PDB file of C-alpha atoms in Angstrom:
ATOM      1  CA  MET A   1     -41.078  -9.111  92.637  1.00 34.00           C
ATOM      2  CA  THR A   2     -42.033  -8.460  88.956  1.00 36.00           C
ATOM      3  CA  VAL A   3     -38.621  -9.366  87.772  1.00 34.00           C
ATOM      4  CA  LEU A   4     -38.749 -12.700  89.448  1.00 34.00           C
ATOM      5  CA  VAL A   5     -42.336 -13.403  88.135  1.00 38.00           C
ATOM      6  CA  ALA A   6     -41.348 -12.698  84.636  1.00 38.00           C
ATOM      7  CA  ALA A   7     -38.316 -15.283  85.136  1.00 35.00           C
ATOM      8  CA  GLN A   8     -40.390 -17.845  85.936  1.00 41.00           C
ATOM      9  CA  GLN A   9     -42.448 -17.878  82.699  1.00 43.00           C
ATOM     10  CA  THR A  10     -41.858 -21.246  81.083  1.00 49.00           C
ATOM     11  CA  GLU A  11     -43.865 -20.825  77.618  1.00 55.00           C
ATOM     12  CA  THR A  12     -41.859 -19.861  74.466  1.00 61.00           C
ATOM     13  CA  PRO A  13     -42.043 -16.082  74.332  1.00 63.00           C
ATOM     14  CA  ASP A  14     -42.970 -15.825  70.849  1.00 65.00           C
ATOM     15  CA  ALA A  15     -46.110 -18.244  71.535  1.00 69.00           C
ATOM     16  CA  LEU A  16     -47.286 -16.366  74.676  1.00 90.00           C
ATOM     17  CA  PRO A  17     -50.912 -15.025  74.108  1.00 94.00           C
ATOM     18  CA  SER A  18     -49.855 -11.928  75.912  1.00 95.00           C
ATOM     19  CA  ARG A  19     -47.266 -11.251  73.178  1.00 95.00           C
ATOM     20  CA  GLN A  20     -49.325 -12.128  70.310  1.00 94.00           C
ATOM     21  CA  ALA A  21     -51.863  -9.577  71.645  1.00 95.00           C
ATOM     22  CA  ARG A  22     -49.177  -6.916  71.893  1.00 96.00           C
ATOM     23  CA  LEU A  23     -48.215  -7.700  68.344  1.00 95.00           C
ATOM     24  CA  ALA A  24     -51.793  -7.257  66.988  1.00 95.00           C
ATOM     25  CA  TYR A  25     -52.038  -3.940  68.750  1.00 96.00           C
ATOM     26  CA  ARG A  26     -48.585  -2.732  67.561  1.00 96.00           C
ATOM     27  CA  ALA A  27     -50.065  -3.602  63.951  1.00 95.00           C
ATOM     28  CA  GLY A  28     -52.940  -1.354  64.446  1.00 92.00           C
ATOM     29  CA  GLU A  29     -55.742  -3.613  65.964  1.00 92.00           C
ATOM     30  CA  GLU A  30     -58.146  -1.938  68.206  1.00 88.00           C
ATOM     31  CA  GLY A  31     -60.927  -2.809  70.539  1.00 85.00           C
ATOM     32  CA  SER A  32     -61.426  -3.629  74.359  1.00 84.00           C
ATOM     33  CA  THR A  33     -58.809  -5.885  76.259  1.00 88.00           C
ATOM     34  CA  ALA A  34     -61.377  -7.536  78.533  1.00 81.00           C
ATOM     35  CA  GLY A  35     -60.844 -11.165  77.999  1.00 81.00           C
ATOM     36  CA  VAL A  36     -57.614 -11.005  75.753  1.00 89.00           C
ATOM     37  CA  ALA A  37     -54.825 -13.351  76.609  1.00 91.00           C
ATOM     38  CA  PRO A  38     -56.788 -15.102  79.580  1.00 90.00           C
ATOM     39  CA  GLY A  39     -54.401 -15.891  82.313  1.00 91.00           C
ATOM     40  CA  PHE A  40     -52.022 -12.688  81.826  1.00 94.00           C
ATOM     41  CA  VAL A  41     -51.883  -9.404  83.792  1.00 94.00           C
ATOM     42  CA  GLN A  42     -53.289  -6.213  82.081  1.00 94.00           C
ATOM     43  CA  GLY A  43     -52.007  -2.792  83.135  1.00 95.00           C
ATOM     44  CA  ASN A  44     -53.172   0.854  83.349  1.00 94.00           C
ATOM     45  CA  LEU A  45     -50.632   3.528  82.019  1.00 96.00           C
ATOM     46  CA  ALA A  46     -49.665   6.724  83.446  1.00 97.00           C
ATOM     47  CA  ILE A  47     -46.602   8.239  81.446  1.00 98.00           C
ATOM     48  CA  LEU A  48     -45.234  11.457  82.893  1.00 98.00           C
ATOM     49  CA  PRO A  49     -42.253  13.637  82.598  1.00 98.00           C
ATOM     50  CA  ALA A  50     -39.350  12.767  84.951  1.00 97.00           C
ATOM     51  CA  GLU A  51     -39.794  16.090  86.856  1.00 97.00           C
ATOM     52  CA  TYR A  52     -43.209  14.726  87.853  1.00 97.00           C
ATOM     53  CA  ALA A  53     -42.044  11.124  88.502  1.00 96.00           C
ATOM     54  CA  SER A  54     -41.388  11.276  92.120  1.00 97.00           C
ATOM     55  CA  ALA A  55     -44.440  13.149  93.107  1.00 97.00           C
ATOM     56  CA  PHE A  56     -46.788  10.554  91.213  1.00 97.00           C
ATOM     57  CA  HIS A  57     -44.663   7.711  92.654  1.00 97.00           C
ATOM     58  CA  ARG A  58     -45.440   9.004  96.228  1.00 97.00           C
ATOM     59  CA  PHE A  59     -49.086   9.627  95.182  1.00 97.00           C
ATOM     60  CA  CYS A  60     -49.288   5.814  93.981  1.00 96.00           C
ATOM     61  CA  GLN A  61     -47.932   4.897  97.450  1.00 96.00           C
ATOM     62  CA  LEU A  62     -50.442   6.894  99.284  1.00 97.00           C
ATOM     63  CA  ASN A  63     -53.280   5.225  97.239  1.00 96.00           C
ATOM     64  CA  PRO A  64     -52.259   1.713  96.807  1.00 94.00           C
ATOM     65  CA  LYS A  65     -56.180   0.809  96.090  1.00 94.00           C
ATOM     66  CA  PRO A  66     -56.582   2.595  92.804  1.00 95.00           C
ATOM     67  CA  CYS A  67     -52.897   2.952  91.997  1.00 95.00           C
ATOM     68  CA  PRO A  68     -50.870  -0.458  92.891  1.00 94.00           C
ATOM     69  CA  ILE A  69     -47.618  -0.144  90.752  1.00 95.00           C
ATOM     70  CA  ILE A  70     -46.922  -3.424  89.006  1.00 94.00           C
ATOM     71  CA  GLY A  71     -44.013  -2.005  86.634  1.00 96.00           C
ATOM     72  CA  MET A  72     -42.123   1.227  86.217  1.00 97.00           C
ATOM     73  CA  SER A  73     -39.521   2.466  83.221  1.00 97.00           C
ATOM     74  CA  ASP A  74     -36.306   4.220  83.519  1.00 97.00           C
ATOM     75  CA  ALA A  75     -36.502   7.845  82.068  1.00 97.00           C
ATOM     76  CA  GLY A  76     -36.946   7.798  78.316  1.00 97.00           C
ATOM     77  CA  SER A  77     -37.168   3.952  78.006  1.00 97.00           C
ATOM     78  CA  PRO A  78     -40.173   2.689  76.167  1.00 97.00           C
ATOM     79  CA  HIS A  79     -39.490  -0.589  77.677  1.00 97.00           C
ATOM     80  CA  ILE A  80     -40.295  -2.528  81.008  1.00 97.00           C
ATOM     81  CA  PRO A  81     -38.439  -5.954  80.589  1.00 95.00           C
ATOM     82  CA  ALA A  82     -39.872  -7.385  83.725  1.00 95.00           C
ATOM     83  CA  LEU A  83     -43.444  -7.068  82.065  1.00 96.00           C
ATOM     84  CA  GLY A  84     -42.260  -8.434  78.656  1.00 94.00           C
ATOM     85  CA  ALA A  85     -39.102  -8.991  76.896  1.00 84.00           C
ATOM     86  CA  ASP A  86     -40.284  -7.300  73.639  1.00 92.00           C
ATOM     87  CA  LEU A  87     -42.886  -4.926  75.093  1.00 96.00           C
ATOM     88  CA  ASP A  88     -42.766  -1.375  73.664  1.00 97.00           C
ATOM     89  CA  ILE A  89     -44.746   1.166  75.593  1.00 98.00           C
ATOM     90  CA  ARG A  90     -45.294   3.545  72.670  1.00 98.00           C
ATOM     91  CA  THR A  91     -46.987   0.814  70.535  1.00 97.00           C
ATOM     92  CA  ASP A  92     -48.628  -1.927  72.353  1.00 97.00           C
ATOM     93  CA  VAL A  93     -51.848  -0.741  73.615  1.00 97.00           C
ATOM     94  CA  PRO A  94     -54.889  -0.328  71.406  1.00 96.00           C
ATOM     95  CA  ARG A  95     -55.381   3.326  72.109  1.00 96.00           C
ATOM     96  CA  TYR A  96     -53.655   6.020  73.756  1.00 97.00           C
ATOM     97  CA  ARG A  97     -54.767   9.252  75.447  1.00 97.00           C
ATOM     98  CA  VAL A  98     -52.408  12.462  75.023  1.00 98.00           C
ATOM     99  CA  TRP A  99     -52.940  15.238  77.850  1.00 98.00           C
ATOM    100  CA  ARG A 100     -51.742  18.750  77.743  1.00 98.00           C
ATOM    101  CA  ASP A 101     -52.663  20.913  80.584  1.00 97.00           C
ATOM    102  CA  GLY A 102     -55.271  18.412  81.984  1.00 94.00           C
ATOM    103  CA  GLU A 103     -57.028  18.162  78.795  1.00 96.00           C
ATOM    104  CA  VAL A 104     -56.997  15.349  76.290  1.00 97.00           C
ATOM    105  CA  VAL A 105     -55.761  16.550  72.837  1.00 98.00           C
ATOM    106  CA  ASP A 106     -55.365  13.229  71.079  1.00 98.00           C
ATOM    107  CA  GLU A 107     -56.274   9.512  71.081  1.00 97.00           C
ATOM    108  CA  PRO A 108     -53.840   7.742  68.652  1.00 97.00           C
ATOM    109  CA  THR A 109     -52.900   4.095  68.387  1.00 96.00           C
ATOM    110  CA  ASP A 110     -49.185   4.613  69.100  1.00 97.00           C
ATOM    111  CA  VAL A 111     -47.531   7.494  70.696  1.00 98.00           C
ATOM    112  CA  LYS A 112     -44.169   7.293  68.852  1.00 97.00           C
ATOM    113  CA  SER A 113     -44.550  10.974  67.784  1.00 98.00           C
ATOM    114  CA  TYR A 114     -45.217  12.051  71.197  1.00 98.00           C
ATOM    115  CA  TRP A 115     -42.317  10.186  72.944  1.00 98.00           C
ATOM    116  CA  ARG A 116     -39.664  12.122  74.837  1.00 97.00           C
ATOM    117  CA  ASP A 117     -36.433  11.261  76.622  1.00 97.00           C
ATOM    118  CA  ASP A 118     -37.749  12.460  79.879  1.00 97.00           C
ATOM    119  CA  LEU A 119     -40.823  10.232  79.945  1.00 98.00           C
ATOM    120  CA  VAL A 120     -41.195   7.980  82.795  1.00 98.00           C
ATOM    121  CA  THR A 121     -44.079   5.082  82.458  1.00 98.00           C
ATOM    122  CA  PHE A 122     -45.910   3.713  85.501  1.00 98.00           C
ATOM    123  CA  VAL A 123     -47.975   0.470  84.834  1.00 97.00           C
ATOM    124  CA  LEU A 124     -50.754  -0.022  87.417  1.00 96.00           C
ATOM    125  CA  GLY A 125     -52.533  -3.106  88.282  1.00 92.00           C
ATOM    126  CA  CYS A 126     -55.980  -3.742  86.334  1.00 89.00           C
ATOM    127  CA  SER A 127     -59.151  -5.165  87.778  1.00 87.00           C
ATOM    128  CA  PHE A 128     -59.275  -7.748  84.625  1.00 84.00           C
ATOM    129  CA  SER A 129     -56.976  -9.739  86.774  1.00 85.00           C
ATOM    130  CA  PHE A 130     -59.298 -10.411  89.470  1.00 88.00           C
ATOM    131  CA  GLU A 131     -62.202 -10.763  86.957  1.00 90.00           C
ATOM    132  CA  GLU A 132     -60.694 -13.884  85.784  1.00 88.00           C
ATOM    133  CA  ALA A 133     -60.765 -15.250  89.352  1.00 90.00           C
ATOM    134  CA  LEU A 134     -64.368 -14.217  89.720  1.00 94.00           C
ATOM    135  CA  LEU A 135     -65.086 -15.957  86.277  1.00 92.00           C
ATOM    136  CA  ASP A 136     -63.302 -19.314  87.545  1.00 91.00           C
ATOM    137  CA  GLU A 137     -65.711 -19.110  90.490  1.00 92.00           C
ATOM    138  CA  GLY A 138     -68.698 -19.123  88.062  1.00 94.00           C
ATOM    139  CA  MET A 139     -69.508 -15.669  88.833  1.00 94.00           C
ATOM    140  CA  PRO A 140     -71.180 -13.820  86.010  1.00 91.00           C
ATOM    141  CA  ILE A 141     -69.528 -10.445  84.917  1.00 94.00           C
ATOM    142  CA  ARG A 142     -72.016  -8.205  83.192  1.00 95.00           C
ATOM    143  CA  HIS A 143     -69.733  -6.247  80.679  1.00 92.00           C
ATOM    144  CA  ILE A 144     -68.281  -9.313  79.684  1.00 89.00           C
ATOM    145  CA  GLU A 145     -71.229 -10.918  78.901  1.00 91.00           C
ATOM    146  CA  GLN A 146     -72.291  -7.722  76.918  1.00 92.00           C
ATOM    147  CA  ASN A 147     -68.956  -7.318  75.242  1.00 89.00           C
ATOM    148  CA  VAL A 148     -68.668  -3.835  76.518  1.00 89.00           C
ATOM    149  CA  ARG A 149     -66.347  -1.741  78.515  1.00 89.00           C
ATOM    150  CA  VAL A 150     -66.672  -1.932  82.184  1.00 92.00           C
ATOM    151  CA  PRO A 151     -68.295   1.206  83.632  1.00 95.00           C
ATOM    152  CA  MET A 152     -66.292   3.568  85.646  1.00 95.00           C
ATOM    153  CA  TYR A 153     -67.215   6.679  87.745  1.00 97.00           C
ATOM    154  CA  ARG A 154     -65.547   9.477  89.296  1.00 95.00           C
ATOM    155  CA  THR A 155     -66.574   9.617  93.100  1.00 97.00           C
ATOM    156  CA  ASN A 156     -66.447  11.904  95.907  1.00 96.00           C
ATOM    157  CA  ILE A 157     -63.882   9.656  97.687  1.00 95.00           C
ATOM    158  CA  ALA A 158     -60.461  11.945  98.011  1.00 94.00           C
ATOM    159  CA  CYS A 159     -57.204  10.448  97.038  1.00 95.00           C
ATOM    160  CA  GLY A 160     -54.273  10.968  99.340  1.00 95.00           C
ATOM    161  CA  GLU A 161     -52.429  14.386  97.968  1.00 96.00           C
ATOM    162  CA  ALA A 162     -48.593  14.199  96.623  1.00 97.00           C
ATOM    163  CA  GLY A 163     -47.311  17.259  95.095  1.00 95.00           C
ATOM    164  CA  PRO A 164     -49.553  18.669  92.289  1.00 95.00           C
ATOM    165  CA  PHE A 165     -51.465  15.085  92.207  1.00 96.00           C
ATOM    166  CA  ALA A 166     -54.738  15.203  94.018  1.00 94.00           C
ATOM    167  CA  GLY A 167     -58.435  14.466  93.349  1.00 91.00           C
ATOM    168  CA  PRO A 168     -61.274  12.037  93.250  1.00 93.00           C
ATOM    169  CA  MET A 169     -61.081   8.254  93.326  1.00 96.00           C
ATOM    170  CA  VAL A 170     -62.332   6.556  89.906  1.00 95.00           C
ATOM    171  CA  VAL A 171     -64.198   3.201  90.617  1.00 97.00           C
ATOM    172  CA  SER A 172     -65.281   0.240  88.284  1.00 96.00           C
ATOM    173  CA  MET A 173     -68.655  -1.243  88.963  1.00 97.00           C
ATOM    174  CA  ARG A 174     -69.935  -4.757  88.448  1.00 97.00           C
ATOM    175  CA  PRO A 175     -73.554  -5.876  89.614  1.00 98.00           C
ATOM    176  CA  PHE A 176     -73.907  -9.055  91.682  1.00 98.00           C
ATOM    177  CA  LYS A 177     -76.832 -10.589  93.719  1.00 97.00           C
ATOM    178  CA  PRO A 178     -75.966 -10.008  97.416  1.00 96.00           C
ATOM    179  CA  ALA A 179     -74.570 -13.499  98.255  1.00 96.00           C
ATOM    180  CA  ASP A 180     -72.431 -13.301  95.149  1.00 97.00           C
ATOM    181  CA  ALA A 181     -71.219  -9.643  96.243  1.00 97.00           C
ATOM    182  CA  ILE A 182     -70.064 -11.326  99.464  1.00 97.00           C
ATOM    183  CA  ARG A 183     -68.300 -13.861  97.663  1.00 96.00           C
ATOM    184  CA  ALA A 184     -66.789 -11.435  95.309  1.00 96.00           C
ATOM    185  CA  VAL A 185     -65.289  -9.384  98.292  1.00 97.00           C
ATOM    186  CA  GLN A 186     -63.786 -12.660  99.687  1.00 96.00           C
ATOM    187  CA  ILE A 187     -62.073 -13.695  96.445  1.00 95.00           C
ATOM    188  CA  THR A 188     -60.818 -10.123  95.250  1.00 95.00           C
ATOM    189  CA  SER A 189     -59.199  -9.534  98.769  1.00 94.00           C
ATOM    190  CA  ARG A 190     -56.608 -12.155  97.599  1.00 92.00           C
ATOM    191  CA  TYR A 191     -55.337  -9.845  94.977  1.00 91.00           C
ATOM    192  CA  PRO A 192     -54.203  -6.365  96.602  1.00 90.00           C
ATOM    193  CA  ALA A 193     -51.791  -5.936  93.702  1.00 86.00           C
ATOM    194  CA  VAL A 194     -54.700  -5.517  91.207  1.00 90.00           C
ATOM    195  CA  HIS A 195     -57.068  -3.349  93.534  1.00 92.00           C
ATOM    196  CA  GLY A 196     -58.131  -5.904  96.029  1.00 92.00           C
ATOM    197  CA  ALA A 197     -61.500  -5.782  97.681  1.00 95.00           C
ATOM    198  CA  PRO A 198     -64.315  -3.398  96.807  1.00 97.00           C
ATOM    199  CA  VAL A 199     -64.297   0.018  98.286  1.00 97.00           C
ATOM    200  CA  HIS A 200     -68.129   0.313  98.471  1.00 98.00           C
ATOM    201  CA  LEU A 201     -71.244  -1.718  97.865  1.00 97.00           C
ATOM    202  CA  GLY A 202     -74.768  -0.331  96.954  1.00 97.00           C
ATOM    203  CA  HIS A 203     -76.227   3.129  97.123  1.00 96.00           C
ATOM    204  CA  PRO A 204     -73.998   4.797  94.537  1.00 98.00           C
ATOM    205  CA  HIS A 205     -75.051   8.146  95.618  1.00 97.00           C
ATOM    206  CA  LEU A 206     -73.120   7.771  98.972  1.00 98.00           C
ATOM    207  CA  ILE A 207     -69.851   8.156  97.106  1.00 98.00           C
ATOM    208  CA  GLY A 208     -71.107  10.616  94.592  1.00 98.00           C
ATOM    209  CA  ILE A 209     -72.461   8.665  91.706  1.00 98.00           C
ATOM    210  CA  LYS A 210     -75.660  10.672  90.771  1.00 96.00           C
ATOM    211  CA  ASP A 211     -76.593   8.460  87.820  1.00 97.00           C
ATOM    212  CA  ILE A 212     -75.314   4.793  87.735  1.00 97.00           C
ATOM    213  CA  ALA A 213     -76.651   4.528  83.869  1.00 97.00           C
ATOM    214  CA  LYS A 214     -74.342   7.144  83.101  1.00 97.00           C
ATOM    215  CA  PRO A 215     -70.635   6.097  83.745  1.00 97.00           C
ATOM    216  CA  ASP A 216     -67.894   8.781  83.330  1.00 95.00           C
ATOM    217  CA  TYR A 217     -65.796   6.219  81.176  1.00 92.00           C
ATOM    218  CA  GLY A 218     -66.525   2.876  79.748  1.00 91.00           C
ATOM    219  CA  ASP A 219     -70.218   1.674  79.180  1.00 94.00           C
ATOM    220  CA  PRO A 220     -73.470   1.456  81.124  1.00 97.00           C
ATOM    221  CA  VAL A 221     -74.563  -2.029  82.068  1.00 97.00           C
ATOM    222  CA  PRO A 222     -77.906  -2.829  83.779  1.00 97.00           C
ATOM    223  CA  VAL A 223     -78.381  -3.612  87.349  1.00 97.00           C
ATOM    224  CA  ALA A 224     -81.140  -6.256  88.018  1.00 96.00           C
ATOM    225  CA  ASP A 225     -83.753  -5.505  90.755  1.00 96.00           C
ATOM    226  CA  ASP A 226     -82.180  -8.304  92.836  1.00 97.00           C
ATOM    227  CA  GLU A 227     -78.730  -7.223  92.425  1.00 97.00           C
ATOM    228  CA  ILE A 228     -76.545  -4.437  93.933  1.00 98.00           C
ATOM    229  CA  PRO A 229     -73.627  -2.497  92.457  1.00 98.00           C
ATOM    230  CA  VAL A 230     -70.360  -3.560  93.607  1.00 98.00           C
ATOM    231  CA  PHE A 231     -67.505  -0.776  93.335  1.00 98.00           C
ATOM    232  CA  TRP A 232     -63.678  -1.381  93.148  1.00 97.00           C
ATOM    233  CA  ALA A 233     -60.878   1.234  93.137  1.00 96.00           C
ATOM    234  CA  CYS A 234     -59.877   1.645  89.378  1.00 94.00           C
ATOM    235  CA  GLY A 235     -56.704   2.322  87.757  1.00 90.00           C
ATOM    236  CA  VAL A 236     -58.087   5.187  85.753  1.00 90.00           C
ATOM    237  CA  THR A 237     -57.956   7.203  88.506  1.00 95.00           C
ATOM    238  CA  PRO A 238     -54.485   8.961  87.551  1.00 94.00           C
ATOM    239  CA  GLN A 239     -56.580  10.269  84.523  1.00 92.00           C
ATOM    240  CA  SER A 240     -59.109  12.004  86.868  1.00 91.00           C
ATOM    241  CA  VAL A 241     -55.922  13.277  88.895  1.00 93.00           C
ATOM    242  CA  ILE A 242     -54.080  14.483  85.689  1.00 94.00           C
ATOM    243  CA  ASN A 243     -57.033  16.416  84.864  1.00 92.00           C
ATOM    244  CA  ALA A 244     -57.502  17.984  88.241  1.00 90.00           C
ATOM    245  CA  ALA A 245     -53.475  18.696  88.320  1.00 91.00           C
ATOM    246  CA  LYS A 246     -53.592  20.415  84.835  1.00 94.00           C
ATOM    247  CA  VAL A 247     -50.187  18.418  84.176  1.00 93.00           C
ATOM    248  CA  PRO A 248     -48.538  20.209  81.091  1.00 96.00           C
ATOM    249  CA  PHE A 249     -47.948  16.751  79.433  1.00 98.00           C
ATOM    250  CA  ALA A 250     -48.951  13.125  79.983  1.00 98.00           C
ATOM    251  CA  ILE A 251     -49.910  10.042  78.257  1.00 98.00           C
ATOM    252  CA  THR A 252     -52.384   7.343  79.289  1.00 97.00           C
ATOM    253  CA  HIS A 253     -54.300   4.351  77.885  1.00 95.00           C
ATOM    254  CA  SER A 254     -57.771   4.820  76.732  1.00 94.00           C
ATOM    255  CA  PRO A 255     -59.963   3.461  79.485  1.00 89.00           C
ATOM    256  CA  GLY A 256     -60.663  -0.327  78.925  1.00 87.00           C
ATOM    257  CA  LEU A 257     -57.862  -0.607  76.335  1.00 92.00           C
ATOM    258  CA  MET A 258     -55.046  -1.872  78.559  1.00 93.00           C
ATOM    259  CA  LEU A 259     -51.290  -3.010  78.243  1.00 96.00           C
ATOM    260  CA  VAL A 260     -51.230  -6.719  78.044  1.00 96.00           C
ATOM    261  CA  THR A 261     -48.014  -7.969  79.988  1.00 96.00           C
ATOM    262  CA  ASP A 262     -46.509 -11.502  80.341  1.00 96.00           C
ATOM    263  CA  LEU A 263     -47.008 -11.674  84.004  1.00 94.00           C
ATOM    264  CA  LYS A 264     -49.563 -14.123  85.182  1.00 93.00           C
ATOM    265  CA  ASN A 265     -52.596 -13.246  87.181  1.00 90.00           C
ATOM    266  CA  ARG A 266     -52.124 -16.259  89.508  1.00 87.00           C
ATOM    267  CA  THR A 267     -48.842 -14.546  90.738  1.00 86.00           C
ATOM    268  CA  MET A 268     -51.080 -11.600  91.943  1.00 86.00           C
ATOM    269  CA  ALA A 269     -52.624 -13.593  94.402  1.00 82.00           C
ATOM    270  CA  VAL A 270     -51.223 -13.405  98.130  1.00 82.00           C
ATOM    271  CA  ILE A 271     -53.026 -16.553  99.521  1.00 68.00           C
TER     272      ILE A 271
END
């Protein structure tokens, strides 16, 4: 599907806002990618040695809500042409995380020095795509208003297991008034390739979140008295799973700092 979508782009490649964003990150620019290159799909990264790729692919198939695959590389290739003709996985993300034995050992702005011929890249759908649809409906999104990263939490929702990959789902949270929360469910249900409908509304403790003011990733945002927290499956889930599995080596994006692709958000909608 992604190959067809990429072929349908009509803009001059050099003029695409998505490509300009990648070039800026390739040159060392940093910062959250929320709101960057409006209209274009952003992705979460999970980069693993080929010996783990089959099991991780199965893990994603078993857990399509947090891990919807929108792109995958050949072993050793830093390119995924269907997501961007000049895209370079090694340089085009603002900040990466390098993992050894399940622990983060470095957070560089490029991973050229870590690249290996056996690495397979998975690009997973990102909630920033459905956020555009919410904004188009006039619905406020707190972390964008406050120019911070979306708050993300580890939960007690167990993911389906595949090989060494198992562990809790990570969710992202956006507060809404109850009527807006219902509308948010309706809107995001149209985007299964980028996490789809929420997995939980209200009562954070029921999914293992002890303190909503202390996210495990990202930044806290206030929840007003007339609002409820709404939780979506999150593409940071692989980082929780990599930690739990103690995988000898892996690379991911830093939470909230995504890969900007040339795919269009509108192509992610199913109706």
